[in-house]
């Protein structure tokens, strides 16, 4: 029996190292490819993160929520990366589903009713502020995409904050969400420049929008890798 356990452990470790290696290689290739090759490489990194999570299948609530969240990301990137023309609204709907799944996973970490109530209050206030700021800043340029994007980002930020609050439960989940935040921060800069406001070329904000390499995906691939890896922690504990 002990030999079987050792073999299973060795297999799991090999699978883990291969997954990390593949994702790191794809992260590099995203920066060095273009056109169709870049689309294939980029989307493959997202699909592989989902497949790795799926390969650890179990019935823990945190695992199921993370799996659905990663699947939501697969669909979101289908509409953003693969399909032409892009459907940003559908993509953001799926990204919102992803963040709701991660919110619920984090919500289950609370042990008291008071903690849960405070969490819901903070999240509600953050969403209200996000929508209000969108309306105030964009004014007549406000559209459905901008509103659902800011709601999504507000949820992502709150998720990241709470993931670090419960850092001991899953360190890699917290780091994954932080990378997710940084990715979307740079995407947000780019969208502002392209669709909503004019940014001066000699400004810092312009440099952040056009750094000369794909800075968003530099954070995005690791974010999905870490989030997928966080399900391995779920397998090793009875708590979520």
PDB file of N, CA and C in Angstrom, residues 161-232:
ATOM      1  N   UNK A 161      -8.535  41.218  -1.918  1.00  0.00           N
ATOM      2  CA  UNK A 161      -8.361  41.671  -0.533  1.00  0.00           C
ATOM      3  C   UNK A 161      -8.690  40.543   0.439  1.00  0.00           C
ATOM      4  N   UNK A 162      -9.818  39.881   0.211  1.00  0.00           N
ATOM      5  CA  UNK A 162     -10.224  38.807   1.130  1.00  0.00           C
ATOM      6  C   UNK A 162      -9.353  37.568   0.981  1.00  0.00           C
ATOM      7  N   UNK A 163      -8.828  37.340  -0.209  1.00  0.00           N
ATOM      8  CA  UNK A 163      -7.917  36.208  -0.389  1.00  0.00           C
ATOM      9  C   UNK A 163      -6.649  36.414   0.435  1.00  0.00           C
ATOM     10  N   UNK A 164      -6.176  37.651   0.489  1.00  0.00           N
ATOM     11  CA  UNK A 164      -4.998  37.931   1.306  1.00  0.00           C
ATOM     12  C   UNK A 164      -5.353  37.969   2.796  1.00  0.00           C
ATOM     13  N   UNK A 165      -6.591  38.329   3.091  1.00  0.00           N
ATOM     14  CA  UNK A 165      -7.036  38.276   4.490  1.00  0.00           C
ATOM     15  C   UNK A 165      -7.011  36.839   5.002  1.00  0.00           C
ATOM     16  N   UNK A 166      -7.333  35.904   4.122  1.00  0.00           N
ATOM     17  CA  UNK A 166      -7.304  34.479   4.466  1.00  0.00           C
ATOM     18  C   UNK A 166      -6.103  33.806   3.791  1.00  0.00           C
ATOM     19  N   UNK A 167      -4.998  34.505   3.792  1.00  0.00           N
ATOM     20  CA  UNK A 167      -3.796  34.077   3.079  1.00  0.00           C
ATOM     21  C   UNK A 167      -3.338  32.681   3.485  1.00  0.00           C
ATOM     22  N   UNK A 168      -3.473  32.354   4.752  1.00  0.00           N
ATOM     23  CA  UNK A 168      -2.997  31.058   5.244  1.00  0.00           C
ATOM     24  C   UNK A 168      -3.802  29.897   4.675  1.00  0.00           C
ATOM     25  N   UNK A 169      -5.040  30.163   4.302  1.00  0.00           N
ATOM     26  CA  UNK A 169      -5.892  29.096   3.762  1.00  0.00           C
ATOM     27  C   UNK A 169      -5.418  28.686   2.373  1.00  0.00           C
ATOM     28  N   UNK A 170      -5.072  29.679   1.541  1.00  0.00           N
ATOM     29  CA  UNK A 170      -4.556  29.371   0.202  1.00  0.00           C
ATOM     30  C   UNK A 170      -3.702  30.534  -0.291  1.00  0.00           C
ATOM     31  N   UNK A 171      -2.410  30.403  -0.128  1.00  0.00           N
ATOM     32  CA  UNK A 171      -1.480  31.452  -0.551  1.00  0.00           C
ATOM     33  C   UNK A 171      -1.501  31.630  -2.060  1.00  0.00           C
ATOM     34  N   UNK A 172      -1.513  30.532  -2.799  1.00  0.00           N
ATOM     35  CA  UNK A 172      -1.447  30.632  -4.253  1.00  0.00           C
ATOM     36  C   UNK A 172      -2.726  31.243  -4.837  1.00  0.00           C
ATOM     37  N   UNK A 173      -3.857  31.034  -4.191  1.00  0.00           N
ATOM     38  CA  UNK A 173      -5.103  31.651  -4.658  1.00  0.00           C
ATOM     39  C   UNK A 173      -5.014  33.163  -4.535  1.00  0.00           C
ATOM     40  N   UNK A 174      -4.475  33.642  -3.430  1.00  0.00           N
ATOM     41  CA  UNK A 174      -4.303  35.083  -3.221  1.00  0.00           C
ATOM     42  C   UNK A 174      -3.360  35.677  -4.265  1.00  0.00           C
ATOM     43  N   UNK A 175      -2.245  35.012  -4.505  1.00  0.00           N
ATOM     44  CA  UNK A 175      -1.277  35.498  -5.497  1.00  0.00           C
ATOM     45  C   UNK A 175      -1.901  35.474  -6.893  1.00  0.00           C
ATOM     46  N   UNK A 176      -2.678  34.437  -7.189  1.00  0.00           N
ATOM     47  CA  UNK A 176      -3.344  34.347  -8.482  1.00  0.00           C
ATOM     48  C   UNK A 176      -4.303  35.494  -8.713  1.00  0.00           C
ATOM     49  N   UNK A 177      -5.079  35.830  -7.703  1.00  0.00           N
ATOM     50  CA  UNK A 177      -6.024  36.946  -7.830  1.00  0.00           C
ATOM     51  C   UNK A 177      -5.296  38.282  -7.946  1.00  0.00           C
ATOM     52  N   UNK A 178      -4.172  38.424  -7.260  1.00  0.00           N
ATOM     53  CA  UNK A 178      -3.377  39.651  -7.375  1.00  0.00           C
ATOM     54  C   UNK A 178      -2.870  39.810  -8.810  1.00  0.00           C
ATOM     55  N   UNK A 179      -2.362  38.730  -9.389  1.00  0.00           N
ATOM     56  CA  UNK A 179      -1.908  38.776 -10.784  1.00  0.00           C
ATOM     57  C   UNK A 179      -3.070  39.101 -11.719  1.00  0.00           C
ATOM     58  N   UNK A 180      -4.248  38.558 -11.414  1.00  0.00           N
ATOM     59  CA  UNK A 180      -5.468  38.839 -12.175  1.00  0.00           C
ATOM     60  C   UNK A 180      -5.760  40.342 -12.128  1.00  0.00           C
ATOM     61  N   UNK A 181      -5.649  40.925 -10.961  1.00  0.00           N
ATOM     62  CA  UNK A 181      -5.871  42.363 -10.775  1.00  0.00           C
ATOM     63  C   UNK A 181      -4.917  43.189 -11.631  1.00  0.00           C
ATOM     64  N   UNK A 182      -3.639  42.836 -11.573  1.00  0.00           N
ATOM     65  CA  UNK A 182      -2.631  43.586 -12.314  1.00  0.00           C
ATOM     66  C   UNK A 182      -2.853  43.461 -13.825  1.00  0.00           C
ATOM     67  N   UNK A 183      -3.225  42.273 -14.265  1.00  0.00           N
ATOM     68  CA  UNK A 183      -3.547  42.070 -15.678  1.00  0.00           C
ATOM     69  C   UNK A 183      -4.665  43.008 -16.114  1.00  0.00           C
ATOM     70  N   UNK A 184      -5.758  43.004 -15.371  1.00  0.00           N
ATOM     71  CA  UNK A 184      -6.919  43.809 -15.756  1.00  0.00           C
ATOM     72  C   UNK A 184      -6.690  45.298 -15.562  1.00  0.00           C
ATOM     73  N   UNK A 185      -5.781  45.659 -14.672  1.00  0.00           N
ATOM     74  CA  UNK A 185      -5.432  47.063 -14.508  1.00  0.00           C
ATOM     75  C   UNK A 185      -4.850  47.612 -15.806  1.00  0.00           C
ATOM     76  N   UNK A 186      -3.937  46.861 -16.410  1.00  0.00           N
ATOM     77  CA  UNK A 186      -3.307  47.311 -17.656  1.00  0.00           C
ATOM     78  C   UNK A 186      -4.266  47.218 -18.839  1.00  0.00           C
ATOM     79  N   UNK A 187      -5.146  46.233 -18.817  1.00  0.00           N
ATOM     80  CA  UNK A 187      -6.177  46.166 -19.849  1.00  0.00           C
ATOM     81  C   UNK A 187      -7.103  47.367 -19.738  1.00  0.00           C
ATOM     82  N   UNK A 188      -7.433  47.743 -18.510  1.00  0.00           N
ATOM     83  CA  UNK A 188      -8.281  48.910 -18.277  1.00  0.00           C
ATOM     84  C   UNK A 188      -7.648  50.177 -18.816  1.00  0.00           C
ATOM     85  N   UNK A 189      -6.350  50.341 -18.589  1.00  0.00           N
ATOM     86  CA  UNK A 189      -5.633  51.505 -19.134  1.00  0.00           C
ATOM     87  C   UNK A 189      -5.767  51.539 -20.655  1.00  0.00           C
ATOM     88  N   UNK A 190      -5.585  50.394 -21.279  1.00  0.00           N
ATOM     89  CA  UNK A 190      -5.641  50.306 -22.739  1.00  0.00           C
ATOM     90  C   UNK A 190      -7.033  50.632 -23.271  1.00  0.00           C
ATOM     91  N   UNK A 191      -8.065  50.103 -22.591  1.00  0.00           N
ATOM     92  CA  UNK A 191      -9.444  50.366 -23.029  1.00  0.00           C
ATOM     93  C   UNK A 191      -9.792  51.843 -22.881  1.00  0.00           C
ATOM     94  N   UNK A 192      -9.348  52.452 -21.795  1.00  0.00           N
ATOM     95  CA  UNK A 192      -9.584  53.888 -21.606  1.00  0.00           C
ATOM     96  C   UNK A 192      -8.987  54.684 -22.751  1.00  0.00           C
ATOM     97  N   UNK A 193      -7.759  54.331 -23.121  1.00  0.00           N
ATOM     98  CA  UNK A 193      -7.053  55.044 -24.192  1.00  0.00           C
ATOM     99  C   UNK A 193      -7.727  54.849 -25.543  1.00  0.00           C
ATOM    100  N   UNK A 194      -8.239  53.653 -25.792  1.00  0.00           N
ATOM    101  CA  UNK A 194      -8.809  53.342 -27.096  1.00  0.00           C
ATOM    102  C   UNK A 194     -10.248  53.819 -27.261  1.00  0.00           C
ATOM    103  N   UNK A 195     -11.010  53.828 -26.162  1.00  0.00           N
ATOM    104  CA  UNK A 195     -12.458  54.007 -26.306  1.00  0.00           C
ATOM    105  C   UNK A 195     -13.062  55.200 -25.575  1.00  0.00           C
ATOM    106  N   UNK A 196     -12.423  55.672 -24.509  1.00  0.00           N
ATOM    107  CA  UNK A 196     -13.133  56.629 -23.666  1.00  0.00           C
ATOM    108  C   UNK A 196     -12.448  57.985 -23.510  1.00  0.00           C
ATOM    109  N   UNK A 197     -11.142  58.023 -23.320  1.00  0.00           N
ATOM    110  CA  UNK A 197     -10.460  59.289 -23.105  1.00  0.00           C
ATOM    111  C   UNK A 197      -9.198  59.355 -23.957  1.00  0.00           C
ATOM    112  N   UNK A 198      -8.709  60.594 -24.181  1.00  0.00           N
ATOM    113  CA  UNK A 198      -7.473  60.792 -24.934  1.00  0.00           C
ATOM    114  C   UNK A 198      -6.319  60.986 -23.955  1.00  0.00           C
ATOM    115  N   UNK A 199      -5.272  60.172 -24.134  1.00  0.00           N
ATOM    116  CA  UNK A 199      -4.131  60.215 -23.226  1.00  0.00           C
ATOM    117  C   UNK A 199      -2.923  60.805 -23.950  1.00  0.00           C
ATOM    118  N   UNK A 200      -2.250  61.754 -23.328  1.00  0.00           N
ATOM    119  CA  UNK A 200      -1.080  62.388 -23.935  1.00  0.00           C
ATOM    120  C   UNK A 200       0.063  61.386 -24.078  1.00  0.00           C
ATOM    121  N   UNK A 201       0.757  61.471 -25.199  1.00  0.00           N
ATOM    122  CA  UNK A 201       1.789  60.489 -25.504  1.00  0.00           C
ATOM    123  C   UNK A 201       2.982  60.529 -24.561  1.00  0.00           C
ATOM    124  N   UNK A 202       3.268  61.676 -23.987  1.00  0.00           N
ATOM    125  CA  UNK A 202       4.447  61.801 -23.107  1.00  0.00           C
ATOM    126  C   UNK A 202       4.121  61.560 -21.632  1.00  0.00           C
ATOM    127  N   UNK A 203       2.932  61.018 -21.365  1.00  0.00           N
ATOM    128  CA  UNK A 203       2.517  60.813 -19.975  1.00  0.00           C
ATOM    129  C   UNK A 203       2.835  59.396 -19.509  1.00  0.00           C
ATOM    130  N   UNK A 204       2.888  59.222 -18.186  1.00  0.00           N
ATOM    131  CA  UNK A 204       3.112  57.902 -17.603  1.00  0.00           C
ATOM    132  C   UNK A 204       1.980  56.953 -17.961  1.00  0.00           C
ATOM    133  N   UNK A 205       0.754  57.480 -17.953  1.00  0.00           N
ATOM    134  CA  UNK A 205      -0.405  56.652 -18.265  1.00  0.00           C
ATOM    135  C   UNK A 205      -0.315  56.112 -19.689  1.00  0.00           C
ATOM    136  N   UNK A 206       0.206  56.918 -20.611  1.00  0.00           N
ATOM    137  CA  UNK A 206       0.357  56.464 -21.993  1.00  0.00           C
ATOM    138  C   UNK A 206       1.359  55.312 -22.063  1.00  0.00           C
ATOM    139  N   UNK A 207       2.448  55.423 -21.303  1.00  0.00           N
ATOM    140  CA  UNK A 207       3.457  54.357 -21.262  1.00  0.00           C
ATOM    141  C   UNK A 207       2.853  53.067 -20.704  1.00  0.00           C
ATOM    142  N   UNK A 208       2.008  53.202 -19.673  1.00  0.00           N
ATOM    143  CA  UNK A 208       1.366  52.023 -19.087  1.00  0.00           C
ATOM    144  C   UNK A 208       0.388  51.382 -20.076  1.00  0.00           C
ATOM    145  N   UNK A 209      -0.185  52.209 -20.955  1.00  0.00           N
ATOM    146  CA  UNK A 209      -1.084  51.682 -21.987  1.00  0.00           C
ATOM    147  C   UNK A 209      -0.309  51.039 -23.135  1.00  0.00           C
ATOM    148  N   UNK A 210       0.912  51.545 -23.392  1.00  0.00           N
ATOM    149  CA  UNK A 210       1.713  51.069 -24.529  1.00  0.00           C
ATOM    150  C   UNK A 210       3.151  50.806 -24.079  1.00  0.00           C
ATOM    151  N   UNK A 211       3.386  49.785 -23.266  1.00  0.00           N
ATOM    152  CA  UNK A 211       4.722  49.546 -22.719  1.00  0.00           C
ATOM    153  C   UNK A 211       5.701  48.892 -23.705  1.00  0.00           C
ATOM    154  N   UNK A 212       5.202  48.448 -24.847  1.00  0.00           N
ATOM    155  CA  UNK A 212       6.087  47.824 -25.830  1.00  0.00           C
ATOM    156  C   UNK A 212       6.083  46.308 -25.786  1.00  0.00           C
ATOM    157  N   UNK A 213       5.372  45.731 -24.843  1.00  0.00           N
ATOM    158  CA  UNK A 213       5.198  44.275 -24.778  1.00  0.00           C
ATOM    159  C   UNK A 213       3.831  44.005 -24.152  1.00  0.00           C
ATOM    160  N   UNK A 214       3.406  42.761 -24.185  1.00  0.00           N
ATOM    161  CA  UNK A 214       2.066  42.413 -23.701  1.00  0.00           C
ATOM    162  C   UNK A 214       2.085  42.264 -22.181  1.00  0.00           C
ATOM    163  N   UNK A 215       2.045  43.398 -21.496  1.00  0.00           N
ATOM    164  CA  UNK A 215       2.173  43.393 -20.039  1.00  0.00           C
ATOM    165  C   UNK A 215       0.975  42.740 -19.352  1.00  0.00           C
ATOM    166  N   UNK A 216      -0.203  42.860 -19.971  1.00  0.00           N
ATOM    167  CA  UNK A 216      -1.401  42.259 -19.366  1.00  0.00           C
ATOM    168  C   UNK A 216      -1.259  40.739 -19.276  1.00  0.00           C
ATOM    169  N   UNK A 217      -0.808  40.117 -20.357  1.00  0.00           N
ATOM    170  CA  UNK A 217      -0.681  38.650 -20.368  1.00  0.00           C
ATOM    171  C   UNK A 217       0.524  38.176 -19.576  1.00  0.00           C
ATOM    172  N   UNK A 218       1.461  39.078 -19.318  1.00  0.00           N
ATOM    173  CA  UNK A 218       2.580  38.734 -18.452  1.00  0.00           C
ATOM    174  C   UNK A 218       2.079  38.387 -17.055  1.00  0.00           C
ATOM    175  N   UNK A 219       0.970  39.009 -16.654  1.00  0.00           N
ATOM    176  CA  UNK A 219       0.340  38.721 -15.363  1.00  0.00           C
ATOM    177  C   UNK A 219      -0.803  37.710 -15.496  1.00  0.00           C
ATOM    178  N   UNK A 220      -1.438  37.697 -16.674  1.00  0.00           N
ATOM    179  CA  UNK A 220      -2.647  36.897 -16.841  1.00  0.00           C
ATOM    180  C   UNK A 220      -2.371  35.393 -16.811  1.00  0.00           C
ATOM    181  N   UNK A 221      -1.358  34.959 -17.558  1.00  0.00           N
ATOM    182  CA  UNK A 221      -1.042  33.520 -17.569  1.00  0.00           C
ATOM    183  C   UNK A 221      -0.692  33.016 -16.168  1.00  0.00           C
ATOM    184  N   UNK A 222       0.195  33.706 -15.429  1.00  0.00           N
ATOM    185  CA  UNK A 222       0.463  33.256 -14.048  1.00  0.00           C
ATOM    186  C   UNK A 222      -0.780  33.271 -13.161  1.00  0.00           C
ATOM    187  N   UNK A 223      -1.679  34.247 -13.398  1.00  0.00           N
ATOM    188  CA  UNK A 223      -2.883  34.311 -12.557  1.00  0.00           C
ATOM    189  C   UNK A 223      -3.705  33.044 -12.684  1.00  0.00           C
ATOM    190  N   UNK A 224      -3.884  32.561 -13.910  1.00  0.00           N
ATOM    191  CA  UNK A 224      -4.681  31.352 -14.117  1.00  0.00           C
ATOM    192  C   UNK A 224      -3.929  30.108 -13.631  1.00  0.00           C
ATOM    193  N   UNK A 225      -2.610  30.141 -13.766  1.00  0.00           N
ATOM    194  CA  UNK A 225      -1.809  29.032 -13.260  1.00  0.00           C
ATOM    195  C   UNK A 225      -1.935  28.920 -11.744  1.00  0.00           C
ATOM    196  N   UNK A 226      -1.793  30.038 -11.034  1.00  0.00           N
ATOM    197  CA  UNK A 226      -1.865  30.024  -9.572  1.00  0.00           C
ATOM    198  C   UNK A 226      -3.268  29.659  -9.089  1.00  0.00           C
ATOM    199  N   UNK A 227      -4.289  30.204  -9.744  1.00  0.00           N
ATOM    200  CA  UNK A 227      -5.665  29.892  -9.337  1.00  0.00           C
ATOM    201  C   UNK A 227      -5.944  28.400  -9.517  1.00  0.00           C
ATOM    202  N   UNK A 228      -5.485  27.843 -10.630  1.00  0.00           N
ATOM    203  CA  UNK A 228      -5.654  26.412 -10.854  1.00  0.00           C
ATOM    204  C   UNK A 228      -4.879  25.602  -9.815  1.00  0.00           C
ATOM    205  N   UNK A 229      -3.672  26.048  -9.494  1.00  0.00           N
ATOM    206  CA  UNK A 229      -2.861  25.365  -8.483  1.00  0.00           C
ATOM    207  C   UNK A 229      -3.512  25.414  -7.104  1.00  0.00           C
ATOM    208  N   UNK A 230      -4.326  26.422  -6.860  1.00  0.00           N
ATOM    209  CA  UNK A 230      -4.958  26.551  -5.542  1.00  0.00           C
ATOM    210  C   UNK A 230      -5.912  25.406  -5.261  1.00  0.00           C
ATOM    211  N   UNK A 231      -6.359  24.716  -6.293  1.00  0.00           N
ATOM    212  CA  UNK A 231      -7.247  23.577  -6.075  1.00  0.00           C
ATOM    213  C   UNK A 231      -6.487  22.386  -5.515  1.00  0.00           C
ATOM    214  N   UNK A 232      -5.197  22.347  -5.721  1.00  0.00           N
ATOM    215  CA  UNK A 232      -4.387  21.279  -5.142  1.00  0.00           C
ATOM    216  C   UNK A 232      -4.393  21.398  -3.621  1.00  0.00           C
TER     217      UNK A 232
END
